[in-house]
C-alpha cells in the first residue's frame, strides 16, 4: 500500500503541470537517446551471437546419460532415399511372410526431456512398434504407409503441399485431418528429418512488417512497403533467403491487435525494428522464420505478450519448443528471447486501472503454478519473480489494457519508455 | 400435523378388509368454530393424494385400484390376476347416463369457443395457405405430411369421462363392511407398523370423492369371499360433509361363477390423451416388480384405432412373503406416538409397556432404561398414569440411548429372483445383473435396497432409463430430484464398467422397501437425495450390479473382437500394400534410368518388380497370409485362455407344473429349490 502511495505522489506533479493526458510521457527522453541504448543492445547481441556460433553446443557433444533423439533438416534426395530404403525393407519383410511394422519414436510427454545446456526440449530414445497385424495399430500403420508414399511422390516432383492437400489426397482412408497430421509428425520422426523437409507445410498464419528485405522464391520483398497488413510469412522456409536489415531489434508480438497498432503507427520507422506476430500460438513457419532472422541478422528479440500464463507459454514455445514438436526443437526454437512486456510488475508500475485487469480463473492460476515448475522458466530468475507476482496478485491483463490511456499509448509511450529503461528480462 | 397423525391408522387398512371397523365418532360442533370432515379436507386438498388434474386423477385412480387388488390377493397368498379396463365415455353418453337431455346450443356467442367473424376469416385464410403449400409440395412430388387436422378448439367443457373397472381375484370384502370401506375417509382402527404398498392409504375413497366432484356418479362394488355362495353388490357414494357412506343399493346376489375377489367400477372425469403414456409406463413397471401377477389392461373408446389391450403375463409363481407387522423402534417414535401407544396398550405397567410395545427392548434393557429415567419412574408403575412431563422424559431418553438396529425381517422385498425375472420379462435385455443389499436403518426404520442393471432390450431408450420402486410400487413423477436418479446420473462412473451411458440402452432398477419410506414433497413421488444412508446403499447396489456386468461385457467385447479381427486386419491390406508397391514402382523407373545405385539384393527385388514377378497382388497375397497366420495364433490363444469352445446355445423353457403337485420349497433370495413328493 505504502509503495503505491509513493508512486502516486511521484506521478502527481506530471499530471498537474501538464494538460498532457498520457501518463509517464514526460519521462520519455528524446528518441536519439533511446536509439543509442538500442544500438548498444544490438551490437552486444551480434557479438554474443558470433561467440556462441563459434562453439555451438550440439546434442551429441553433451554426452547425456539417455540417448536422445533429434531430427535434422534433410535435403529432398536423402528424404527420398530414406523412404526408399524403408519401402524396400518393408517389402522384403512382407515377402518373407512376416507382415511389416514401423518403429515409431514416442512423442509422449514421458519421452520428452528438457536439456538446460541447449535450452530446448528433446525426445528420449523410447520408441513403440507399430505392427500391421494388430487390431489396434492396423489403421495407423496403413495411414503411415500411405503418407510415406505420398511424401515420396512430393520428393520426386519436388513440390510443396499443405497439410490440407495431403489430407484430401485420400480422405477415405484418413477420415479426419487430425489423423493424417499426427501421422505426418510420426513420419518425420521415423525418417529423422524435420517436417519442413517433407515438403508439407501448414497454411500461412504469421505476418512480418518492418525494416526487413528478403527474397521469397526469388522475389525481393521489402517489408517496409507491405502496407499495414505486412507480409505473410512463407510456409516453406527454404525458399526464403537473402535477409537484409538495418533494424536494431526484432519485436515479437503475441496478438494481431497490438501488431496492427504498431504497423499502422509505423513504429518501425521511429525505432528501426522488425515486427513479427503469429496471431496467438505460433505455427512452425513463423518459428522457423524467427529463428532464421535471429541467426542471420543477429538481432536481439524482444517479446510483447499478454500478462497471463498463456502469454508466457507462447513465449516458451518460441523459446524452447512445443511439446508436440519437441523432436524438431533444434530447428524451431529461437534462443535468448527477452521478455519486454507486458509483465505482471508493469501492472502497478504503469498504473493500469483496475477495470482493465481481469481476475485469474482457477485454471489460469493452475497453469501459472505449473509454469513455475517448468525448467525453462526456472532458469531465468527474473521470469520466476514475475510469475510469482502474477500468481500472488491473481490478476492478468492483456496488451489491450494499455488502450485505456488512449489507443496509441502502446506505440507512443509504453514501448519507447520500456526501451529507454532497458526494461527487459 | 393433523395429516400425520391421522395417516398412520389408515395405512394398514388395505388388504385387511375383513377386520371390522369402529367408525370414528363424529366430532361435536359446539361453537362457531367450523369443523371439517376428513372427506371434506381431502376433497379440497386432493392434490396431496395425487389428484391434481383430470389426467393425473385418472392415473391415480388406476394405480389405487391396482394396488388394492394386489394387496388383496397377496393377503390370501393367491397369485394375483388383475383386470383393468378404462372405457371412454362421450359427452352425450354421459348425459344419458345421468339422465340429462342433450341440448343444442342456441346462443352461440355465449360459449367460450365461439368463433367470431374475424377469427373465422383468419382461420380460413390460414387453411387456404396450408392447402396451397401442400398442393405445391404435391406438385413437386414430395411426400405429404399428414394434414394436421385442424385441432379441435378445446374449451373448458371438453373434459372427457371414463369408466374405470378393476377386477381382482383377492380376498373380497365382507358384505356388511363394504359401505364403510368405501364411503368413509380415514376409517381405520388398527395401528401398527408395516411395509405397505399404498401411497396414502386412501385407496378407492379418494377416487370416489373425485367421481363425486366430477361426475356425481356412484361407485359400484361387486365382491365375493372364498367359501361364500353369494355375490355382494353395493352401489354407493359418499356424504362429504358428514364423512359417511350414502348407500344407493346394497344387496346379495347369486354367484354365477366360481369366483372370489372384488370388482370395482367408477366413472370419473379424466384425460387419457395426456396420461396415456404414464398409465402404460406404470403398468409396465408394475409388471417388472410384480412378475408373479398377471395384468390385463384395456382401453376402450369409440375410435377403435385408439384402443389399447395389453397383457402382462405371469412369469413366476413365487410370491414375496406378506410383510409382517412390527412394533416401533424406540428411536423412530415421537411424543404423540408414545401417547397414542400408551392409550392403546393393553399392558399394565411401564416395564411391560416398554418391553412389548417396542422392538429391541428386552426385559433387562427396559429395566436399565427405567433406572436411567430417574427416581419418579419405577418398573411397576401403571403406564396409563404417566404425566406429560414423564412422557417427554421417556421420549428424550429414546432419542439419546443406544438401541440395536431393527432387523429387516418385517420387510418383504421383491427379491432378486423376482426382480430379475421381471426385468427379463418386460425388457428382454441382452444382459442383466441384480443385487440385493442387506437391511439397513434410517431413523429407526429398517430398509432394504435391491437393484438391477440391464443392458439392451426392446422398447428401451438409449442412455439411462431409471426405474424406481418404493415398497414395490413404481414411482413415475418427480424423477429429477430422486436419490436413485441422482445416483445413477452423477455418482456412478459407468465408463469404468465398460458401459457407455449415452449410447447403450441401460436400465437401472432400484427397489427400496421400508416400514417408512422417507418421501419428499407432498406428492410422495420421490425419495430425497439428502439421506446419506439410503444414497450410499443405492450407490453400492447399483455398483454391485455393474461389477457383475463388467466381466460379462468384457467377455462380449473380446468375443466381438475375435469375430471382427480378421475383417479389420484384412480391410487395410489393399491400401498398405498398394502404397508400398507404388514406392517400389517409382524406384524401378529410377533404377532403370540408372539414376541411383542399389546393392545387389535390393536391385534384384527391383528387377523382379519391373519384370512383374512381384506385383501389388503379390504383396497383398503375402500380407493376407500373414494376417491369416496372426489371426489363427490369436484365436488359438483366445481359445486356450477361455478354455471352452462356444457351442451354439438354445433357449430352454421349463413348463410350469400343475397346482396339485405336493412339494416343499427351500427359499433363498436368489432361487427357490422345490422338492416334489
CSV table of C-alpha atoms in Angstrom, one decimal, chain A residues 77 80-81 83-85 87-88 90-92 94-95 97-100 132-135 138-139 142 145-146 148-149 152-153 156 170 173 175, chain B residues 561 565 568-573 575-576 579-580 582-584 586-587 590 596 598 601-602 605-606 614 618-619 622-623 626-627 629-630 634:
chain,number,residue,atom,x,y,z
A,77,UNK,CA,17.1,-36.5,-52.1
A,80,UNK,CA,13.6,-39.8,-50.8
A,81,UNK,CA,16.3,-42.4,-50.3
A,83,UNK,CA,11.8,-43.6,-47.8
A,84,UNK,CA,13.0,-46.0,-50.5
A,85,UNK,CA,15.2,-47.9,-48.1
A,87,UNK,CA,10.0,-49.3,-48.5
A,88,UNK,CA,12.5,-52.0,-49.6
A,90,UNK,CA,9.0,-53.4,-45.7
A,91,UNK,CA,8.5,-55.2,-49.0
A,92,UNK,CA,11.2,-57.8,-48.0
A,94,UNK,CA,6.1,-58.8,-46.4
A,95,UNK,CA,7.6,-61.2,-49.0
A,97,UNK,CA,5.7,-63.7,-44.8
A,98,UNK,CA,6.3,-61.6,-41.7
A,99,UNK,CA,4.0,-58.8,-42.4
A,100,UNK,CA,5.6,-55.4,-41.6
A,132,UNK,CA,0.4,-54.1,-39.3
A,133,UNK,CA,-1.2,-57.3,-37.9
A,134,UNK,CA,-2.7,-55.9,-34.8
A,135,UNK,CA,-6.2,-54.7,-34.4
A,138,UNK,CA,-3.6,-51.6,-38.2
A,139,UNK,CA,-5.2,-48.3,-39.2
A,142,UNK,CA,-1.7,-48.2,-43.1
A,145,UNK,CA,2.5,-46.3,-45.2
A,146,UNK,CA,0.2,-44.1,-47.3
A,148,UNK,CA,5.1,-42.1,-46.7
A,149,UNK,CA,4.2,-43.0,-50.3
A,152,UNK,CA,7.8,-40.0,-51.8
A,153,UNK,CA,5.7,-38.5,-54.6
A,156,UNK,CA,10.0,-37.0,-57.0
A,170,UNK,CA,-7.0,-39.9,-49.6
A,173,UNK,CA,-8.5,-43.6,-45.6
A,175,UNK,CA,-11.2,-39.8,-42.4
B,561,UNK,CA,-13.0,-58.5,-31.4
B,565,UNK,CA,-10.3,-59.1,-36.0
B,568,UNK,CA,-10.4,-55.4,-39.7
B,569,UNK,CA,-7.0,-56.6,-40.4
B,570,UNK,CA,-7.8,-57.6,-43.9
B,571,UNK,CA,-9.7,-54.4,-44.7
B,572,UNK,CA,-6.5,-52.3,-45.0
B,573,UNK,CA,-4.4,-54.8,-47.0
B,575,UNK,CA,-4.2,-49.7,-49.0
B,576,UNK,CA,-1.0,-50.7,-47.3
B,579,UNK,CA,1.3,-47.7,-51.0
B,580,UNK,CA,4.5,-49.8,-50.7
B,582,UNK,CA,3.8,-47.6,-55.6
B,583,UNK,CA,7.1,-46.6,-54.0
B,584,UNK,CA,8.8,-49.7,-55.4
B,586,UNK,CA,8.7,-45.4,-58.8
B,587,UNK,CA,12.1,-46.8,-57.7
B,590,UNK,CA,14.8,-44.6,-61.3
B,596,UNK,CA,20.6,-44.4,-58.5
B,598,UNK,CA,21.3,-50.1,-55.1
B,601,UNK,CA,19.7,-57.7,-53.0
B,602,UNK,CA,17.7,-54.5,-53.5
B,605,UNK,CA,14.0,-57.1,-55.8
B,606,UNK,CA,13.5,-54.1,-58.0
B,614,UNK,CA,6.4,-59.0,-57.9
B,618,UNK,CA,1.9,-60.5,-54.6
B,619,UNK,CA,2.3,-58.1,-51.7
B,622,UNK,CA,1.7,-62.3,-48.7
B,623,UNK,CA,0.2,-59.8,-46.3
B,626,UNK,CA,0.5,-63.1,-42.6
B,627,UNK,CA,-2.8,-61.8,-41.3
B,629,UNK,CA,-1.5,-66.7,-39.5
B,630,UNK,CA,-1.6,-64.0,-36.9
B,634,UNK,CA,-4.6,-65.1,-31.6
